[in-house]
Amino acid sequence: MTTGPAFPAGFTWGSATASYQVEGSVDADGRTPSIWDVFSATPGKVVGGDTGEVADDHYRRFREDVALMQRLGLQAYRFSVAWPRITPAVTPEALGPVEQRGLDFYSALVDELLAAGIEPAVTLYHWDLPQALEDAGGWADRRTAERFAEYAEVVAGALGDRVKTFITLNEPWCSAYLGYAAGVHAPGRTEPAAALAAVHHLNLAHGLGSRAVRRAAPEARVALTLNLAWVRPEDESSPADVDAARRIDGLQNRVFLGPVLRGEYPADVLEDTAGVTDWAFVRDGDLDVVHQPLDALGLNYYSPTVVRSVTSPRATEARPGADGHGAGAASPWVGSAELVQFVDLPGPRTAMDWAIDPRGMTELLLRLRDEAPGVPLMVTENGAAYPDEVEQGPDGEPRVHDADRTAYLHAHVSAVHDAVQQGADVRAYFVWSLLDNFEWAYGYSKRFGVVHVDYGTQRRTPKDSALWYSRLAAGNALPPL
Ligand code: IFM
């Protein structure tokens, strides 16, 4: 069998999940509610009224899941820690007591992974904020960032003897804008000024959290994961479309990259949003805190973004935004909602209705090569939802022939390879996701896993894409489709 292009020696092939999406056991071992418990229990917020109460039962089945990863030959596992398991009585003023049983769970998971030869990569915040903090203002309140750093220090102190990579935040864009402006994610607020305060406090949390991890685990790598967008104007010769792309690039990419990589907010973003807030929540010295050295930068990439100005001759009835939540929701695009439209691209789409263009992966990795020279890169998420069908194989066992997902992964891994060839220092790729899981506002209706989960029986079935991915990991080179 001929294989395709090879990756540099030592490249890491992993899979990723997040606590609320897979763990279940939401009342176990002292855990208190997160914003996603409350949001998903609110009628009308999640498709089908689904919640993460059981999810993949990963909290109790993690040993089985680690064994599965080992059988597939996966080399790393990116998982997140549920903050409400670690300090369940946190308040805006104080972290409160540490719940040892929560730490023990993650410690056992790390030990199990290491025993299986799988490297753990720990995300400290993948959206399950303790509800008590939200009740006092959530990410719009500065104290959330301060408590986050204390919590990060506790986790790094407990796991840092074995975990080499800590990722402070996953996709702060989603936490801030989908949670506080569009209201389609927890906590479901539609307050544009609060969303921008959340942006800053998440940036601050990254900075304070990085320092805290370094104090507790000086040997560990500290990283941040961003869902950067590859934003293009529909008509490159139209100044209005180019300006629309600049606005969205500012809100999605530069409002995070600016402070994290350079210690400054982009002037044009401050100007674009001046009608919403004066950014007075940015205090003297904050930007120095946000601007911490990065040991790695994580990119999550799924889909391209093409925009036009509402003044474009091609403008149609406005859509609120390229966030997959469709018309009707409030816009996440604070300060630009009335000025920019998202273009429905022709061509194949995933079950999320997301357009497919792997070139965005290459372009974003090359952008980071240039904007963050010397910082190793990781693709911390990439994958696709498709409406999988379970069939019975000749041996009577279930099979999922997900050729579309395999093709998606093949194309995107090739795009990573293109970036590596052009000098991007990419060290790892994590497929999203190991398992079908709770896809936030879409509940269990969208399946991103390379492993199928039967939610009735919790049976795991590796899909064809998992077998293909396993060959990729084994050979460190693209297998044929
Ligand atoms: O499921 C999510 C994940 O939690 C964050 N990144 C995008 C994935 C697919 O929507």
Short mmCIF file of C-alpha atoms and ligand atoms in Angstrom, two decimals:
data_model
loop_
_atom_site.label_atom_id
_atom_site.label_comp_id
_atom_site.label_asym_id
_atom_site.label_seq_id
_atom_site.Cartn_x
_atom_site.Cartn_y
_atom_site.Cartn_z
CA MET A 1 0.00 0.00 0.00
CA THR A 2 1.47 3.38 -0.94
CA THR A 3 1.29 6.11 1.63
CA GLY A 4 1.16 9.82 1.07
CA PRO A 5 3.34 12.59 2.40
CA ALA A 6 5.19 11.95 5.65
CA PHE A 7 5.18 14.20 8.69
CA PRO A 8 8.30 15.19 10.65
CA ALA A 9 9.57 12.57 13.07
CA GLY A 10 8.03 13.02 16.50
CA PHE A 11 4.81 14.55 15.19
CA THR A 12 2.01 13.66 17.62
CA TRP A 13 -1.38 12.26 16.56
CA GLY A 14 -4.02 12.58 19.23
CA SER A 15 -7.71 12.92 19.86
CA ALA A 16 -9.67 15.43 21.91
CA THR A 17 -12.76 15.70 24.08
CA ALA A 18 -14.09 18.15 26.68
CA SER A 19 -15.42 17.51 30.15
CA TYR A 20 -19.07 18.51 29.86
CA GLN A 21 -19.36 16.90 26.44
CA VAL A 22 -18.30 13.42 27.53
CA GLU A 23 -18.10 12.93 31.28
CA GLY A 24 -21.67 12.73 32.61
CA SER A 25 -21.83 12.03 36.38
CA VAL A 26 -22.67 15.66 36.93
CA ASP A 27 -23.54 15.15 40.60
CA ALA A 28 -20.70 12.79 41.43
CA ASP A 29 -17.98 13.36 44.00
CA GLY A 30 -19.03 16.81 45.08
CA ARG A 31 -19.35 18.45 41.65
CA THR A 32 -21.67 21.46 41.62
CA PRO A 33 -23.53 22.85 38.60
CA SER A 34 -21.77 24.59 35.76
CA ILE A 35 -23.35 27.11 33.42
CA TRP A 36 -23.95 24.28 30.95
CA ASP A 37 -25.97 22.24 33.48
CA VAL A 38 -28.21 25.25 34.02
CA PHE A 39 -28.38 26.30 30.37
CA SER A 40 -29.14 22.83 29.05
CA ALA A 41 -31.87 22.37 31.67
CA THR A 42 -33.56 25.54 30.40
CA PRO A 43 -36.32 24.64 27.96
CA GLY A 44 -35.62 25.58 24.36
CA LYS A 45 -31.88 26.10 24.71
CA VAL A 46 -30.58 22.72 23.50
CA VAL A 47 -31.96 20.63 20.66
CA GLY A 48 -34.14 17.83 21.99
CA GLY A 49 -33.78 19.10 25.56
CA ASP A 50 -30.50 17.15 25.74
CA THR A 51 -28.11 17.69 28.64
CA GLY A 52 -24.67 16.44 29.64
CA GLU A 53 -26.07 14.51 32.58
CA VAL A 54 -24.95 11.16 31.19
CA ALA A 55 -23.16 12.08 27.95
CA ASP A 56 -20.60 9.32 27.18
CA ASP A 57 -20.34 8.27 30.82
CA HIS A 58 -16.62 8.90 30.39
CA TYR A 59 -16.28 9.73 34.09
CA ARG A 60 -16.95 6.08 34.86
CA ARG A 61 -15.71 4.49 31.63
CA PHE A 62 -12.45 6.37 31.18
CA ARG A 63 -10.38 3.20 31.50
CA GLU A 64 -12.29 1.60 28.64
CA ASP A 65 -11.84 4.77 26.58
CA VAL A 66 -8.10 4.91 27.24
CA ALA A 67 -7.82 1.25 26.23
CA LEU A 68 -9.67 2.08 23.01
CA MET A 69 -7.27 4.93 22.25
CA GLN A 70 -4.38 2.59 22.91
CA ARG A 71 -5.81 -0.01 20.52
CA LEU A 72 -6.13 2.71 17.88
CA GLY A 73 -2.51 3.69 18.47
CA LEU A 74 -3.33 7.28 19.41
CA GLN A 75 -0.38 9.06 20.95
CA ALA A 76 -2.00 11.88 22.90
CA TYR A 77 -5.34 12.72 24.50
CA ARG A 78 -6.52 16.27 24.97
CA PHE A 79 -9.19 16.44 27.64
CA SER A 80 -10.50 19.25 29.81
CA VAL A 81 -10.93 19.58 33.55
CA ALA A 82 -14.38 20.51 34.86
CA TRP A 83 -13.79 23.44 37.19
CA PRO A 84 -16.90 22.64 39.31
CA ARG A 85 -15.37 19.27 40.19
CA ILE A 86 -12.22 20.90 41.60
CA THR A 87 -13.53 23.85 43.62
CA PRO A 88 -17.26 23.24 43.87
CA ALA A 89 -17.88 26.01 46.41
CA VAL A 90 -16.03 28.77 44.55
CA THR A 91 -17.42 32.30 44.96
CA PRO A 92 -16.35 35.52 43.26
CA GLU A 93 -14.35 36.36 46.39
CA ALA A 94 -12.70 33.04 47.16
CA LEU A 95 -11.80 29.74 45.54
CA GLY A 96 -13.13 27.74 48.47
CA PRO A 97 -11.98 24.26 49.46
CA VAL A 98 -10.43 21.93 46.91
CA GLU A 99 -12.45 18.76 46.24
CA GLN A 100 -9.88 15.98 46.37
CA ARG A 101 -12.23 13.49 44.69
CA GLY A 102 -12.38 15.70 41.62
CA LEU A 103 -8.59 15.92 41.44
CA ASP A 104 -8.35 12.18 42.00
CA PHE A 105 -10.46 11.51 38.93
CA TYR A 106 -8.18 13.51 36.65
CA SER A 107 -5.11 12.11 38.35
CA ALA A 108 -6.34 8.57 37.69
CA LEU A 109 -7.09 9.48 34.08
CA VAL A 110 -3.57 10.85 33.65
CA ASP A 111 -2.05 7.72 35.19
CA GLU A 112 -4.14 5.49 32.97
CA LEU A 113 -3.06 7.43 29.89
CA LEU A 114 0.61 7.34 30.79
CA ALA A 115 0.43 3.62 31.50
CA ALA A 116 -1.03 3.19 28.01
CA GLY A 117 1.75 5.27 26.45
CA ILE A 118 -0.61 8.17 25.67
CA GLU A 119 0.46 11.72 26.46
CA PRO A 120 -2.13 13.82 28.29
CA ALA A 121 -2.78 17.42 27.22
CA VAL A 122 -4.99 19.22 29.72
CA THR A 123 -7.34 22.07 28.87
CA LEU A 124 -8.16 24.00 32.03
CA TYR A 125 -11.30 25.69 30.74
CA HIS A 126 -13.54 24.25 28.05
CA TRP A 127 -16.67 26.22 28.90
CA ASP A 128 -18.06 24.64 32.10
CA LEU A 129 -17.87 27.68 34.37
CA PRO A 130 -19.15 27.15 37.92
CA GLN A 131 -22.69 28.56 37.95
CA ALA A 132 -21.97 30.42 41.20
CA LEU A 133 -19.48 32.59 39.32
CA GLU A 134 -21.96 33.25 36.54
CA ASP A 135 -24.54 34.30 39.11
CA ALA A 136 -22.12 37.05 40.13
CA GLY A 137 -21.44 38.21 36.56
CA GLY A 138 -19.51 35.36 34.97
CA TRP A 139 -16.82 36.28 32.47
CA ALA A 140 -18.11 39.85 32.39
CA ASP A 141 -16.75 40.15 35.94
CA ARG A 142 -13.01 40.46 36.45
CA ARG A 143 -13.05 38.28 39.56
CA THR A 144 -13.79 35.24 37.38
CA ALA A 145 -10.34 35.64 35.80
CA GLU A 146 -8.73 35.94 39.23
CA ARG A 147 -10.45 32.81 40.55
CA PHE A 148 -9.59 30.97 37.31
CA ALA A 149 -5.88 31.56 37.94
CA GLU A 150 -6.17 30.14 41.45
CA TYR A 151 -8.05 27.11 40.14
CA ALA A 152 -5.42 26.66 37.38
CA GLU A 153 -2.68 26.65 40.01
CA VAL A 154 -4.47 23.91 41.95
CA VAL A 155 -4.86 21.69 38.88
CA ALA A 156 -1.30 22.29 37.64
CA GLY A 157 -0.02 21.59 41.14
CA ALA A 158 -1.84 18.26 41.25
CA LEU A 159 -1.10 17.06 37.71
CA GLY A 160 2.01 18.96 36.70
CA ASP A 161 4.36 16.20 37.82
CA ARG A 162 2.97 14.08 34.95
CA VAL A 163 1.26 16.44 32.48
CA LYS A 164 3.58 18.26 30.08
CA THR A 165 1.00 20.48 28.35
CA PHE A 166 -1.60 22.74 29.94
CA ILE A 167 -3.91 24.73 27.68
CA THR A 168 -5.44 27.61 29.62
CA LEU A 169 -8.60 28.22 27.56
CA ASN A 170 -10.43 26.60 24.71
CA GLU A 171 -11.88 28.98 22.10
CA PRO A 172 -12.49 32.12 24.17
CA TRP A 173 -14.32 33.49 21.11
CA CYS A 174 -17.14 31.03 21.79
CA SER A 175 -17.20 31.67 25.54
CA ALA A 176 -17.44 35.42 25.05
CA TYR A 177 -19.55 35.97 21.97
CA LEU A 178 -21.74 32.88 21.77
CA GLY A 179 -22.29 32.93 25.54
CA TYR A 180 -22.76 36.65 26.18
CA ALA A 181 -23.80 38.23 22.84
CA ALA A 182 -25.56 35.61 20.70
CA GLY A 183 -26.88 33.75 23.74
CA VAL A 184 -26.76 30.41 21.94
CA HIS A 185 -24.22 28.99 24.40
CA ALA A 186 -24.29 29.11 28.17
CA PRO A 187 -24.91 31.36 29.98
CA GLY A 188 -27.27 32.48 27.22
CA ARG A 189 -26.93 36.22 27.64
CA THR A 190 -27.48 38.68 24.81
CA GLU A 191 -25.53 41.66 26.15
CA PRO A 192 -22.97 42.96 23.66
CA ALA A 193 -21.06 45.06 26.22
CA ALA A 194 -20.81 42.08 28.55
CA ALA A 195 -19.44 40.01 25.65
CA LEU A 196 -16.56 42.45 25.16
CA ALA A 197 -15.89 42.53 28.90
CA ALA A 198 -15.83 38.73 28.70
CA VAL A 199 -13.29 38.89 25.85
CA HIS A 200 -10.97 40.94 28.03
CA HIS A 201 -11.47 38.88 31.17
CA LEU A 202 -10.84 35.68 29.22
CA ASN A 203 -7.62 37.19 27.87
CA LEU A 204 -6.74 38.18 31.41
CA ALA A 205 -7.57 34.68 32.64
CA HIS A 206 -5.16 33.29 30.07
CA GLY A 207 -2.41 35.61 31.29
CA LEU A 208 -3.02 35.10 35.00
CA GLY A 209 -3.56 31.39 34.40
CA SER A 210 -0.29 31.05 32.48
CA ARG A 211 1.63 32.58 35.36
CA ALA A 212 -0.19 30.33 37.83
CA VAL A 213 0.59 27.17 35.85
CA ARG A 214 4.24 28.16 35.60
CA ARG A 215 4.39 28.69 39.36
CA ALA A 216 2.87 25.29 40.08
CA ALA A 217 4.40 23.28 37.24
CA PRO A 218 7.56 25.02 36.03
CA GLU A 219 8.43 22.16 33.67
CA ALA A 220 5.11 22.17 31.84
CA ARG A 221 4.31 23.83 28.53
CA VAL A 222 1.65 26.54 28.67
CA ALA A 223 -0.57 26.97 25.64
CA LEU A 224 -3.77 28.64 24.50
CA THR A 225 -6.28 27.30 22.00
CA LEU A 226 -8.00 29.72 19.62
CA ASN A 227 -10.61 29.05 16.96
CA LEU A 228 -9.18 31.47 14.47
CA ALA A 229 -11.12 32.18 11.33
CA TRP A 230 -9.80 32.29 7.80
CA VAL A 231 -11.78 35.37 6.78
CA ARG A 232 -11.99 36.47 3.17
CA PRO A 233 -13.99 39.20 1.45
CA GLU A 234 -16.48 37.95 -1.14
CA ASP A 235 -15.19 40.49 -3.63
CA GLU A 236 -11.54 41.30 -3.08
CA SER A 237 -11.81 44.33 -5.30
CA SER A 238 -14.59 45.83 -3.18
CA PRO A 239 -13.27 48.14 -0.41
CA ALA A 240 -16.54 47.62 1.48
CA ASP A 241 -16.17 43.82 1.45
CA VAL A 242 -12.50 44.11 2.40
CA ASP A 243 -13.53 46.30 5.33
CA ALA A 244 -16.17 43.75 6.38
CA ALA A 245 -13.43 41.10 6.43
CA ARG A 246 -11.23 43.40 8.51
CA ARG A 247 -14.03 43.80 11.08
CA ILE A 248 -14.62 40.07 11.45
CA ASP A 249 -10.91 39.31 11.51
CA GLY A 250 -10.65 41.86 14.32
CA LEU A 251 -13.45 40.40 16.41
CA GLN A 252 -12.55 36.76 15.91
CA ASN A 253 -8.77 36.73 15.53
CA ARG A 254 -6.96 39.94 16.39
CA VAL A 255 -8.82 40.73 19.62
CA PHE A 256 -7.11 37.61 21.02
CA LEU A 257 -3.85 37.50 19.04
CA GLY A 258 -3.15 41.19 19.65
CA PRO A 259 -3.03 41.14 23.45
CA VAL A 260 -1.66 37.60 23.73
CA LEU A 261 1.18 37.94 21.20
CA ARG A 262 1.87 41.67 21.35
CA GLY A 263 0.30 43.06 24.51
CA GLU A 264 -2.13 45.36 22.72
CA TYR A 265 -5.72 45.49 21.54
CA PRO A 266 -6.06 46.40 17.86
CA ALA A 267 -7.01 50.07 17.54
CA ASP A 268 -9.57 49.35 14.81
CA VAL A 269 -11.43 46.83 17.01
CA LEU A 270 -11.64 49.38 19.82
CA GLU A 271 -12.97 51.87 17.29
CA ASP A 272 -15.47 49.42 15.72
CA THR A 273 -16.88 48.63 19.16
CA ALA A 274 -16.75 52.14 20.66
CA GLY A 275 -20.53 52.42 20.39
CA VAL A 276 -20.88 49.35 22.60
CA THR A 277 -18.26 49.92 25.31
CA ASP A 278 -15.38 52.21 26.17
CA TRP A 279 -13.27 49.19 27.25
CA ALA A 280 -12.82 50.76 30.69
CA PHE A 281 -12.59 47.24 32.10
CA VAL A 282 -9.01 47.09 30.75
CA ARG A 283 -6.92 48.26 33.70
CA ASP A 284 -3.37 49.54 33.76
CA GLY A 285 -0.99 46.61 33.60
CA ASP A 286 -3.55 44.12 32.30
CA LEU A 287 -2.03 43.88 28.86
CA ASP A 288 1.37 43.01 30.31
CA VAL A 289 -0.33 40.20 32.19
CA VAL A 290 -2.09 38.90 29.08
CA HIS A 291 1.14 39.07 27.08
CA GLN A 292 2.86 36.00 28.55
CA PRO A 293 5.38 33.83 26.74
CA LEU A 294 3.64 30.93 24.99
CA ASP A 295 5.17 27.47 24.84
CA ALA A 296 2.67 26.45 22.18
CA LEU A 297 -0.37 27.83 20.40
CA GLY A 298 -3.37 25.66 19.57
CA LEU A 299 -5.49 26.20 16.48
CA ASN A 300 -8.99 24.77 16.13
CA TYR A 301 -10.13 24.85 12.52
CA TYR A 302 -13.29 23.55 10.89
CA SER A 303 -14.62 25.84 8.20
CA PRO A 304 -13.85 28.93 6.08
CA THR A 305 -15.46 32.36 6.50
CA VAL A 306 -16.41 34.63 3.60
CA VAL A 307 -18.05 37.96 4.25
CA ARG A 308 -19.50 40.88 2.39
CA SER A 309 -20.62 44.33 3.32
CA VAL A 310 -24.35 44.94 3.68
CA THR A 311 -23.84 47.61 1.00
CA SER A 312 -22.69 44.96 -1.49
CA PRO A 313 -24.87 44.54 -4.57
CA ARG A 314 -24.98 40.84 -3.62
CA ALA A 315 -26.31 41.54 -0.11
CA THR A 316 -29.31 39.45 0.82
CA GLU A 317 -31.53 39.29 3.85
CA ALA A 318 -29.05 39.44 6.71
CA ARG A 319 -27.93 36.30 8.51
CA PRO A 320 -26.74 36.75 12.08
CA GLY A 321 -23.40 35.05 11.73
CA ALA A 322 -21.27 32.14 10.66
CA ASP A 323 -21.64 30.34 13.95
CA GLY A 324 -23.86 27.55 12.70
CA HIS A 325 -26.85 28.72 14.67
CA GLY A 326 -28.71 30.15 11.70
CA ALA A 327 -31.15 32.99 11.38
CA GLY A 328 -33.13 34.19 14.36
CA ALA A 329 -30.39 34.15 16.98
CA ALA A 330 -28.87 37.40 18.22
CA SER A 331 -25.58 38.22 16.56
CA PRO A 332 -22.22 37.38 18.09
CA TRP A 333 -20.60 40.10 15.97
CA VAL A 334 -20.62 42.89 18.48
CA GLY A 335 -20.47 46.32 16.83
CA SER A 336 -20.56 44.89 13.31
CA ALA A 337 -23.79 42.91 13.24
CA GLU A 338 -25.61 45.41 11.06
CA LEU A 339 -22.70 45.96 8.69
CA VAL A 340 -21.50 42.51 7.69
CA GLN A 341 -23.11 39.51 6.04
CA PHE A 342 -21.79 35.95 5.93
CA VAL A 343 -21.74 34.37 2.49
CA ASP A 344 -23.22 30.92 2.02
CA LEU A 345 -20.47 29.19 0.08
CA PRO A 346 -21.34 26.70 -2.62
CA GLY A 347 -20.06 23.15 -2.37
CA PRO A 348 -20.26 20.35 0.15
CA ARG A 349 -21.08 21.05 3.79
CA THR A 350 -20.94 19.04 6.97
CA ALA A 351 -23.94 18.18 9.11
CA MET A 352 -23.31 21.44 11.00
CA ASP A 353 -24.04 23.24 7.71
CA TRP A 354 -20.42 24.36 7.76
CA ALA A 355 -18.70 24.82 4.40
CA ILE A 356 -15.56 22.80 3.77
CA ASP A 357 -12.30 24.34 2.64
CA PRO A 358 -9.07 22.86 3.99
CA ARG A 359 -7.05 25.75 2.55
CA GLY A 360 -8.09 27.74 5.61
CA MET A 361 -6.11 25.35 7.77
CA THR A 362 -2.94 25.97 5.77
CA GLU A 363 -3.48 29.72 5.64
CA LEU A 364 -4.07 30.04 9.39
CA LEU A 365 -1.03 27.93 10.26
CA LEU A 366 1.09 30.08 7.95
CA ARG A 367 -0.34 33.20 9.55
CA LEU A 368 0.70 31.89 12.96
CA ARG A 369 4.13 30.96 11.57
CA ASP A 370 4.54 34.63 10.72
CA GLU A 371 2.75 36.26 13.66
CA ALA A 372 4.08 33.99 16.39
CA PRO A 373 7.59 33.14 15.23
CA GLY A 374 9.29 30.63 17.46
CA VAL A 375 6.04 29.40 19.01
CA PRO A 376 5.36 25.71 18.29
CA LEU A 377 1.90 25.13 16.85
CA MET A 378 -0.64 22.41 17.50
CA VAL A 379 -3.90 21.69 15.71
CA THR A 380 -5.87 21.12 18.90
CA GLU A 381 -9.15 20.37 17.07
CA ASN A 382 -10.27 19.49 13.59
CA GLY A 383 -13.02 17.18 12.45
CA ALA A 384 -16.53 17.02 11.09
CA ALA A 385 -20.07 16.02 11.97
CA TYR A 386 -21.93 13.76 9.56
CA PRO A 387 -25.16 11.82 9.89
CA ASP A 388 -23.54 8.43 10.44
CA GLU A 389 -25.38 5.20 9.94
CA VAL A 390 -24.58 2.06 11.86
CA GLU A 391 -24.57 -1.05 9.70
CA GLN A 392 -24.02 -4.67 10.54
CA GLY A 393 -20.72 -6.07 9.32
CA PRO A 394 -20.29 -9.60 7.93
CA ASP A 395 -19.29 -10.75 11.44
CA GLY A 396 -22.49 -9.35 12.89
CA GLU A 397 -20.63 -6.50 14.58
CA PRO A 398 -21.63 -2.87 14.03
CA ARG A 399 -19.76 -0.79 11.44
CA VAL A 400 -19.88 2.88 10.49
CA HIS A 401 -18.67 3.59 6.96
CA ASP A 402 -18.10 7.31 7.32
CA ALA A 403 -16.30 7.94 4.05
CA ASP A 404 -17.24 11.63 4.12
CA ARG A 405 -15.55 12.18 7.50
CA THR A 406 -12.47 10.26 6.39
CA ALA A 407 -12.27 12.42 3.24
CA TYR A 408 -12.63 15.54 5.36
CA LEU A 409 -9.83 14.45 7.68
CA HIS A 410 -7.61 13.41 4.77
CA ALA A 411 -8.01 16.81 3.13
CA HIS A 412 -7.37 18.73 6.34
CA VAL A 413 -4.38 16.66 7.41
CA SER A 414 -2.97 17.27 3.89
CA ALA A 415 -3.51 20.96 4.50
CA VAL A 416 -1.53 20.71 7.73
CA HIS A 417 1.22 18.99 5.78
CA ASP A 418 1.23 21.83 3.24
CA ALA A 419 1.75 24.29 6.09
CA VAL A 420 4.57 22.20 7.55
CA GLN A 421 6.24 22.12 4.13
CA GLN A 422 6.08 25.90 4.11
CA GLY A 423 7.78 26.26 7.45
CA ALA A 424 4.96 26.18 9.99
CA ASP A 425 6.30 24.50 13.12
CA VAL A 426 3.30 22.24 13.72
CA ARG A 427 4.01 19.56 16.29
CA ALA A 428 0.66 17.84 16.87
CA TYR A 429 -2.81 17.23 15.49
CA PHE A 430 -5.81 16.26 17.63
CA VAL A 431 -8.88 14.97 15.86
CA TRP A 432 -12.19 16.29 17.18
CA SER A 433 -13.48 14.16 18.55
CA LEU A 434 -12.51 10.81 19.98
CA LEU A 435 -16.17 10.06 20.73
CA ASP A 436 -19.56 11.23 19.54
CA ASN A 437 -20.64 13.57 22.31
CA PHE A 438 -22.82 16.42 23.57
CA GLU A 439 -22.47 19.03 20.84
CA TRP A 440 -23.54 22.01 22.96
CA ALA A 441 -26.72 23.69 21.67
CA TYR A 442 -27.16 20.79 19.21
CA GLY A 443 -27.20 18.19 21.95
CA TYR A 444 -26.60 14.67 20.68
CA SER A 445 -28.01 15.44 17.22
CA LYS A 446 -24.54 16.02 15.73
CA ARG A 447 -21.87 13.35 15.76
CA PHE A 448 -18.23 14.47 15.55
CA GLY A 449 -16.63 11.29 16.88
CA VAL A 450 -14.28 9.00 15.02
CA VAL A 451 -15.74 6.50 17.46
CA HIS A 452 -19.50 6.01 17.40
CA VAL A 453 -21.34 6.01 20.71
CA ASP A 454 -24.65 4.24 21.10
CA TYR A 455 -26.19 6.47 23.74
CA GLY A 456 -28.61 3.75 24.80
CA THR A 457 -25.97 1.17 25.62
CA GLN A 458 -22.80 3.32 25.73
CA ARG A 459 -21.24 0.90 23.29
CA ARG A 460 -18.26 2.38 21.44
CA THR A 461 -17.69 1.44 17.79
CA PRO A 462 -14.66 2.80 15.94
CA LYS A 463 -15.87 4.24 12.63
CA ASP A 464 -13.92 3.72 9.41
CA SER A 465 -12.43 7.19 10.01
CA ALA A 466 -10.94 5.96 13.28
CA LEU A 467 -9.30 3.04 11.48
CA TRP A 468 -7.93 5.41 8.83
CA TYR A 469 -6.69 7.76 11.56
CA SER A 470 -5.07 4.84 13.31
CA ARG A 471 -3.09 4.07 10.15
CA LEU A 472 -2.07 7.71 9.93
CA ALA A 473 -0.77 7.63 13.50
CA ALA A 474 1.06 4.36 12.94
CA GLY A 475 2.82 5.48 9.78
CA ASN A 476 3.17 9.22 10.50
CA ALA A 477 2.22 9.64 6.85
CA LEU A 478 -1.08 10.17 5.06
CA PRO A 479 -2.68 6.83 4.23
CA PRO A 480 -4.71 6.63 1.02
CA LEU A 481 -8.46 7.02 1.24
O1 IFM B 1 -17.66 20.45 20.03
C1 IFM B 1 -16.95 21.63 19.80
C2 IFM B 1 -15.84 21.79 20.80
O2 IFM B 1 -16.29 21.75 22.11
C3 IFM B 1 -15.15 23.12 20.59
N1 IFM B 1 -14.76 23.28 19.22
C4 IFM B 1 -15.72 23.03 18.19
C5 IFM B 1 -16.36 21.66 18.42
C6 IFM B 1 -17.40 21.38 17.33
O3 IFM B 1 -18.39 22.36 17.34
#
